[in-house]
PDB file of C-alpha atoms in Angstrom:
ATOM      1  CA  MET A   1      36.699 -57.950 -22.867  1.00  0.00           C
ATOM      2  CA  ALA A   2      40.002 -56.143 -22.317  1.00  0.00           C
ATOM      3  CA  ARG A   3      40.235 -55.106 -25.975  1.00  0.00           C
ATOM      4  CA  THR A   4      36.673 -53.807 -25.962  1.00  0.00           C
ATOM      5  CA  ARG A   5      37.264 -51.830 -22.777  1.00  0.00           C
ATOM      6  CA  HIS A   6      40.486 -50.471 -24.250  1.00  0.00           C
ATOM      7  CA  ALA A   7      38.565 -49.333 -27.355  1.00  0.00           C
ATOM      8  CA  HIS A   8      36.079 -47.490 -25.131  1.00  0.00           C
ATOM      9  CA  GLN A   9      38.935 -45.856 -23.207  1.00  0.00           C
ATOM     10  CA  VAL A  10      40.743 -44.754 -26.377  1.00  0.00           C
ATOM     11  CA  THR A  11      37.522 -43.424 -27.898  1.00  0.00           C
ATOM     12  CA  ALA A  12      36.649 -41.452 -24.755  1.00  0.00           C
ATOM     13  CA  ALA A  13      40.169 -40.059 -24.447  1.00  0.00           C
ATOM     14  CA  ALA A  14      40.291 -39.030 -28.116  1.00  0.00           C
ATOM     15  CA  LEU A  15      36.876 -37.361 -27.993  1.00  0.00           C
ATOM     16  CA  TYR A  16      37.725 -35.533 -24.777  1.00  0.00           C
ATOM     17  CA  ASN A  17      41.049 -34.303 -26.200  1.00  0.00           C
ATOM     18  CA  LEU A  18      39.274 -33.026 -29.319  1.00  0.00           C
ATOM     19  CA  LEU A  19      36.644 -31.352 -27.163  1.00  0.00           C
ATOM     20  CA  GLN A  20      39.281 -29.595 -25.063  1.00  0.00           C
ATOM     21  CA  LYS A  21      41.204 -28.549 -28.184  1.00  0.00           C
ATOM     22  CA  SER A  22      38.046 -27.083 -29.690  1.00  0.00           C
ATOM     23  CA  TYR A  23      37.189 -25.216 -26.469  1.00  0.00           C
ATOM     24  CA  ASN A  24      40.721 -23.809 -26.235  1.00  0.00           C
ATOM     25  CA  SER A  25      40.457 -22.675 -29.856  1.00  0.00           C
ATOM     26  CA  TYR A  26      37.162 -20.950 -29.015  1.00  0.00           C
ATOM     27  CA  LYS A  27      38.820 -19.116 -26.089  1.00  0.00           C
ATOM     28  CA  GLU A  28      41.787 -18.013 -28.240  1.00  0.00           C
ATOM     29  CA  ASN A  29      39.577 -16.678 -31.047  1.00  0.00           C
ATOM     30  CA  LEU A  30      37.212 -14.823 -28.743  1.00  0.00           C
ATOM     31  CA  ASN A  31      36.745 -11.145 -29.514  1.00  0.00           C
ATOM     32  CA  ALA A  32      37.694  -8.669 -26.793  1.00  0.00           C
ATOM     33  CA  ASP A  33      34.075  -7.484 -26.401  1.00  0.00           C
ATOM     34  CA  GLU A  34      32.612 -11.018 -26.133  1.00  0.00           C
ATOM     35  CA  GLU A  35      32.092 -12.666 -22.776  1.00  0.00           C
ATOM     36  CA  GLN A  36      33.743 -16.060 -22.440  1.00  0.00           C
ATOM     37  CA  LYS A  37      31.313 -18.924 -21.872  1.00  0.00           C
ATOM     38  CA  GLY A  38      32.031 -21.599 -19.310  1.00  0.00           C
ATOM     39  CA  PHE A  39      32.891 -25.038 -20.619  1.00  0.00           C
ATOM     40  CA  GLU A  40      29.416 -26.536 -20.039  1.00  0.00           C
ATOM     41  CA  ASP A  41      27.624 -23.522 -21.515  1.00  0.00           C
ATOM     42  CA  TRP A  42      29.931 -23.590 -24.534  1.00  0.00           C
ATOM     43  CA  CYS A  43      29.280 -27.314 -25.058  1.00  0.00           C
ATOM     44  CA  ASN A  44      25.513 -26.780 -24.845  1.00  0.00           C
ATOM     45  CA  SER A  45      25.628 -23.935 -27.373  1.00  0.00           C
ATOM     46  CA  GLN A  46      27.802 -26.029 -29.696  1.00  0.00           C
ATOM     47  CA  CYS A  47      25.295 -28.883 -29.437  1.00  0.00           C
ATOM     48  CA  ASP A  48      22.528 -26.468 -30.453  1.00  0.00           C
ATOM     49  CA  ASN A  49      24.554 -25.146 -33.413  1.00  0.00           C
ATOM     50  CA  SER A  50      26.113 -28.323 -34.793  1.00  0.00           C
ATOM     51  CA  ALA A  51      24.525 -31.749 -35.206  1.00  0.00           C
ATOM     52  CA  GLN A  52      27.946 -33.329 -35.639  1.00  0.00           C
ATOM     53  CA  PHE A  53      29.240 -31.759 -32.396  1.00  0.00           C
ATOM     54  CA  LYS A  54      26.145 -32.992 -30.597  1.00  0.00           C
ATOM     55  CA  TYR A  55      26.685 -36.516 -31.952  1.00  0.00           C
ATOM     56  CA  TRP A  56      30.285 -36.650 -30.723  1.00  0.00           C
ATOM     57  CA  TYR A  57      29.358 -35.044 -27.393  1.00  0.00           C
ATOM     58  CA  ILE A  58      26.644 -37.651 -26.845  1.00  0.00           C
ATOM     59  CA  THR A  59      29.078 -40.399 -27.867  1.00  0.00           C
ATOM     60  CA  LEU A  60      31.566 -39.151 -25.276  1.00  0.00           C
ATOM     61  CA  ASP A  61      28.831 -39.196 -22.631  1.00  0.00           C
ATOM     62  CA  PHE A  62      27.996 -42.811 -23.520  1.00  0.00           C
ATOM     63  CA  GLN A  63      31.649 -43.867 -23.374  1.00  0.00           C
ATOM     64  CA  LEU A  64      32.123 -42.240 -19.972  1.00  0.00           C
ATOM     65  CA  THR A  65      28.935 -43.847 -18.653  1.00  0.00           C
ATOM     66  CA  PHE A  66      30.128 -47.273 -19.779  1.00  0.00           C
ATOM     67  CA  LEU A  67      33.548 -46.699 -18.176  1.00  0.00           C
ATOM     68  CA  LEU A  68      31.800 -45.619 -14.964  1.00  0.00           C
ATOM     69  CA  LEU A  69      30.092 -49.025 -14.829  1.00  0.00           C
ATOM     70  CA  VAL A  70      33.421 -50.801 -15.351  1.00  0.00           C
ATOM     71  CA  LYS A  71      34.983 -48.676 -12.612  1.00  0.00           C
ATOM     72  CA  SER A  72      32.197 -49.633 -10.205  1.00  0.00           C
ATOM     73  CA  PHE A  73      33.005 -53.329 -10.673  1.00  0.00           C
ATOM     74  CA  ARG A  74      36.765 -52.823 -10.536  1.00  0.00           C
ATOM     75  CA  GLU A  75      36.603 -50.787  -7.326  1.00  0.00           C
ATOM     76  CA  ARG A  76      33.799 -52.924  -5.866  1.00  0.00           C
ATOM     77  CA  ASN A  77      31.826 -49.714  -5.279  1.00  0.00           C
ATOM     78  CA  PHE A  78      28.136 -50.579  -4.994  1.00  0.00           C
ATOM     79  CA  ASN A  79      26.902 -46.974  -4.834  1.00  0.00           C
ATOM     80  CA  LEU A  80      28.812 -46.158  -8.014  1.00  0.00           C
ATOM     81  CA  TYR A  81      27.317 -49.299  -9.591  1.00  0.00           C
ATOM     82  CA  LYS A  82      23.777 -48.128  -8.801  1.00  0.00           C
ATOM     83  CA  ASN A  83      24.593 -44.662 -10.158  1.00  0.00           C
ATOM     84  CA  ALA A  84      26.059 -46.093 -13.375  1.00  0.00           C
ATOM     85  CA  LEU A  85      23.023 -48.341 -13.864  1.00  0.00           C
ATOM     86  CA  SER A  86      20.643 -45.398 -13.620  1.00  0.00           C
ATOM     87  CA  LYS A  87      22.717 -43.508 -16.203  1.00  0.00           C
ATOM     88  CA  LEU A  88      22.716 -46.504 -18.585  1.00  0.00           C
ATOM     89  CA  ILE A  89      18.946 -46.992 -18.634  1.00  0.00           C
ATOM     90  CA  PRO A  90      18.196 -44.192 -21.162  1.00  0.00           C
ATOM     91  CA  TRP A  91      20.940 -45.573 -23.421  1.00  0.00           C
ATOM     92  CA  CYS A  92      19.237 -48.968 -23.536  1.00  0.00           C
ATOM     93  CA  PHE A  93      16.066 -47.318 -24.812  1.00  0.00           C
ATOM     94  CA  ALA A  94      17.919 -45.059 -27.255  1.00  0.00           C
ATOM     95  CA  LEU A  95      19.934 -47.938 -28.699  1.00  0.00           C
ATOM     96  CA  ASP A  96      16.840 -50.181 -28.916  1.00  0.00           C
ATOM     97  CA  HIS A  97      18.137 -52.889 -26.611  1.00  0.00           C
ATOM     98  CA  TYR A  98      14.649 -53.972 -25.668  1.00  0.00           C
ATOM     99  CA  ASN A  99      15.580 -56.687 -23.140  1.00  0.00           C
ATOM    100  CA  TYR A 100      17.877 -54.315 -21.261  1.00  0.00           C
ATOM    101  CA  SER A 101      15.265 -51.550 -21.609  1.00  0.00           C
ATOM    102  CA  ARG A 102      12.716 -53.837 -20.031  1.00  0.00           C
ATOM    103  CA  TRP A 103      14.781 -55.325 -17.212  1.00  0.00           C
ATOM    104  CA  LEU A 104      17.517 -52.836 -16.324  1.00  0.00           C
ATOM    105  CA  PRO A 105      15.062 -50.373 -14.702  1.00  0.00           C
ATOM    106  CA  VAL A 106      13.649 -53.271 -12.661  1.00  0.00           C
ATOM    107  CA  HIS A 107      17.149 -54.331 -11.580  1.00  0.00           C
ATOM    108  CA  ALA A 108      18.118 -50.739 -10.747  1.00  0.00           C
ATOM    109  CA  ARG A 109      14.978 -50.324  -8.642  1.00  0.00           C
ATOM    110  CA  ASP A 110      15.701 -53.619  -6.870  1.00  0.00           C
ATOM    111  CA  MET A 111      19.236 -52.460  -6.083  1.00  0.00           C
ATOM    112  CA  GLU A 112      17.949 -49.115  -4.769  1.00  0.00           C
ATOM    113  CA  THR A 113      15.330 -50.751  -2.519  1.00  0.00           C
ATOM    114  CA  LEU A 114      17.652 -53.534  -1.338  1.00  0.00           C
ATOM    115  CA  ARG A 115      18.530 -51.618   1.859  1.00  0.00           C
ATOM    116  CA  HIS A 116      14.848 -51.667   2.924  1.00  0.00           C
ATOM    117  CA  ILE A 117      13.897 -55.149   1.738  1.00  0.00           C
ATOM    118  CA  HIS A 118      17.062 -57.154   2.540  1.00  0.00           C
ATOM    119  CA  PRO A 119      19.365 -55.049   4.729  1.00  0.00           C
ATOM    120  CA  SER A 120      21.873 -57.866   5.290  1.00  0.00           C
ATOM    121  CA  ILE A 121      22.348 -58.420   1.550  1.00  0.00           C
ATOM    122  CA  ALA A 122      22.626 -54.667   0.984  1.00  0.00           C
ATOM    123  CA  GLU A 123      25.346 -54.546   3.632  1.00  0.00           C
ATOM    124  CA  GLU A 124      27.280 -57.317   1.877  1.00  0.00           C
ATOM    125  CA  PHE A 125      26.937 -55.618  -1.513  1.00  0.00           C
ATOM    126  CA  GLU A 126      28.067 -52.290  -0.053  1.00  0.00           C
ATOM    127  CA  SER A 127      31.140 -54.047   1.325  1.00  0.00           C
ATOM    128  CA  GLY A 128      31.998 -55.007  -2.271  1.00  0.00           C
ATOM    129  CA  LYS A 129      30.587 -58.506  -2.550  1.00  0.00           C
ATOM    130  CA  PHE A 130      28.582 -57.746  -5.699  1.00  0.00           C
ATOM    131  CA  SER A 131      31.743 -58.387  -7.753  1.00  0.00           C
ATOM    132  CA  LEU A 132      34.643 -60.831  -7.529  1.00  0.00           C
ATOM    133  CA  ALA A 133      38.347 -60.234  -7.107  1.00  0.00           C
ATOM    134  CA  LYS A 134      40.526 -63.129  -8.272  1.00  0.00           C
ATOM    135  CA  THR A 135      43.648 -61.397  -6.964  1.00  0.00           C
ATOM    136  CA  ASN A 136      44.492 -58.936  -4.224  1.00  0.00           C
ATOM    137  CA  ALA A 137      45.548 -56.325  -6.766  1.00  0.00           C
ATOM    138  CA  PRO A 138      43.597 -53.075  -6.537  1.00  0.00           C
ATOM    139  CA  PHE A 139      41.158 -52.251  -9.349  1.00  0.00           C
ATOM    140  CA  SER A 140      41.037 -55.909 -10.450  1.00  0.00           C
ATOM    141  CA  ALA A 141      37.558 -57.057  -9.454  1.00  0.00           C
ATOM    142  CA  ILE A 142      35.157 -58.192 -12.160  1.00  0.00           C
ATOM    143  CA  ALA A 143      31.409 -58.704 -12.436  1.00  0.00           C
ATOM    144  CA  ILE A 144      30.147 -62.041 -11.127  1.00  0.00           C
ATOM    145  CA  ASP A 145      28.733 -63.089 -14.508  1.00  0.00           C
ATOM    146  CA  GLN A 146      32.075 -62.313 -16.165  1.00  0.00           C
ATOM    147  CA  ALA A 147      33.893 -64.494 -13.606  1.00  0.00           C
ATOM    148  CA  HIS A 148      31.340 -67.248 -14.252  1.00  0.00           C
ATOM    149  CA  GLU A 149      31.984 -67.054 -18.010  1.00  0.00           C
ATOM    150  CA  GLN A 150      35.749 -67.211 -17.403  1.00  0.00           C
ATOM    151  CA  ASN A 151      35.289 -70.335 -15.285  1.00  0.00           C
ATOM    152  CA  ASN A 152      33.143 -71.889 -18.010  1.00  0.00           C
ATOM    153  CA  GLY A 153      35.952 -71.228 -20.485  1.00  0.00           C
ATOM    154  CA  VAL A 154      38.463 -72.947 -18.220  1.00  0.00           C
ATOM    155  CA  MET A 155      36.177 -75.918 -17.655  1.00  0.00           C
ATOM    156  CA  LYS A 156      35.425 -76.355 -21.364  1.00  0.00           C
ATOM    157  CA  GLY A 157      39.059 -75.959 -22.440  1.00  0.00           C
ATOM    158  CA  ASP A 158      41.548 -78.740 -23.076  1.00  0.00           C
ATOM    159  CA  GLY A 159      41.735 -81.017 -20.082  1.00  0.00           C
ATOM    160  CA  GLY A 160      38.512 -79.615 -18.647  1.00  0.00           C
ATOM    161  CA  THR A 161      35.175 -81.359 -18.199  1.00  0.00           C
ATOM    162  CA  ILE A 162      34.527 -81.621 -21.937  1.00  0.00           C
ATOM    163  CA  GLY A 163      37.865 -83.369 -22.492  1.00  0.00           C
ATOM    164  CA  LEU A 164      37.222 -85.721 -19.580  1.00  0.00           C
ATOM    165  CA  THR A 165      33.689 -86.677 -20.583  1.00  0.00           C
ATOM    166  CA  GLU A 166      34.613 -87.339 -24.207  1.00  0.00           C
ATOM    167  CA  ASN A 167      37.600 -89.508 -23.330  1.00  0.00           C
ATOM    168  CA  PRO A 168      36.594 -93.118 -22.534  1.00  0.00           C
ATOM    169  CA  ALA A 169      39.957 -93.758 -20.851  1.00  0.00           C
ATOM    170  CA  ALA A 170      39.298 -90.957 -18.363  1.00  0.00           C
TER     171      ALA A 170
END
């Protein structure tokens, strides 16, 4: 998981650096009679003019959305989690992840309506109990399913439950 997250971080950083370099080049090569576009307007016009620019711009948006979800778990920020989920839903459809496309909108709606249906659970989630922190270090919490998978790995490793159940002497 750490290597995958690192790959997303490196990709996002590289794309953003290239985007900034390209925008700075645009500003330097601007004619004196031309009005300088703002960053967002320039990006939108570049997307209209270049399919390759649009592809990389969309890729950067996806990377940042993914990293926003990771940040929500790490900081135990439930509102950020709900925001990241809503931003990921169109990506599930675009990337043809049909199970996520089917169930992520349902989950996002459930999380949004939690305050009205189960206020006590919503309060606990908003206090950060939708993710787990194995240490007291800041920015170290992980998703509950990820913690569960880590525990499964420990239990199935050498000396775990598999080793005990397959050893008649144990």
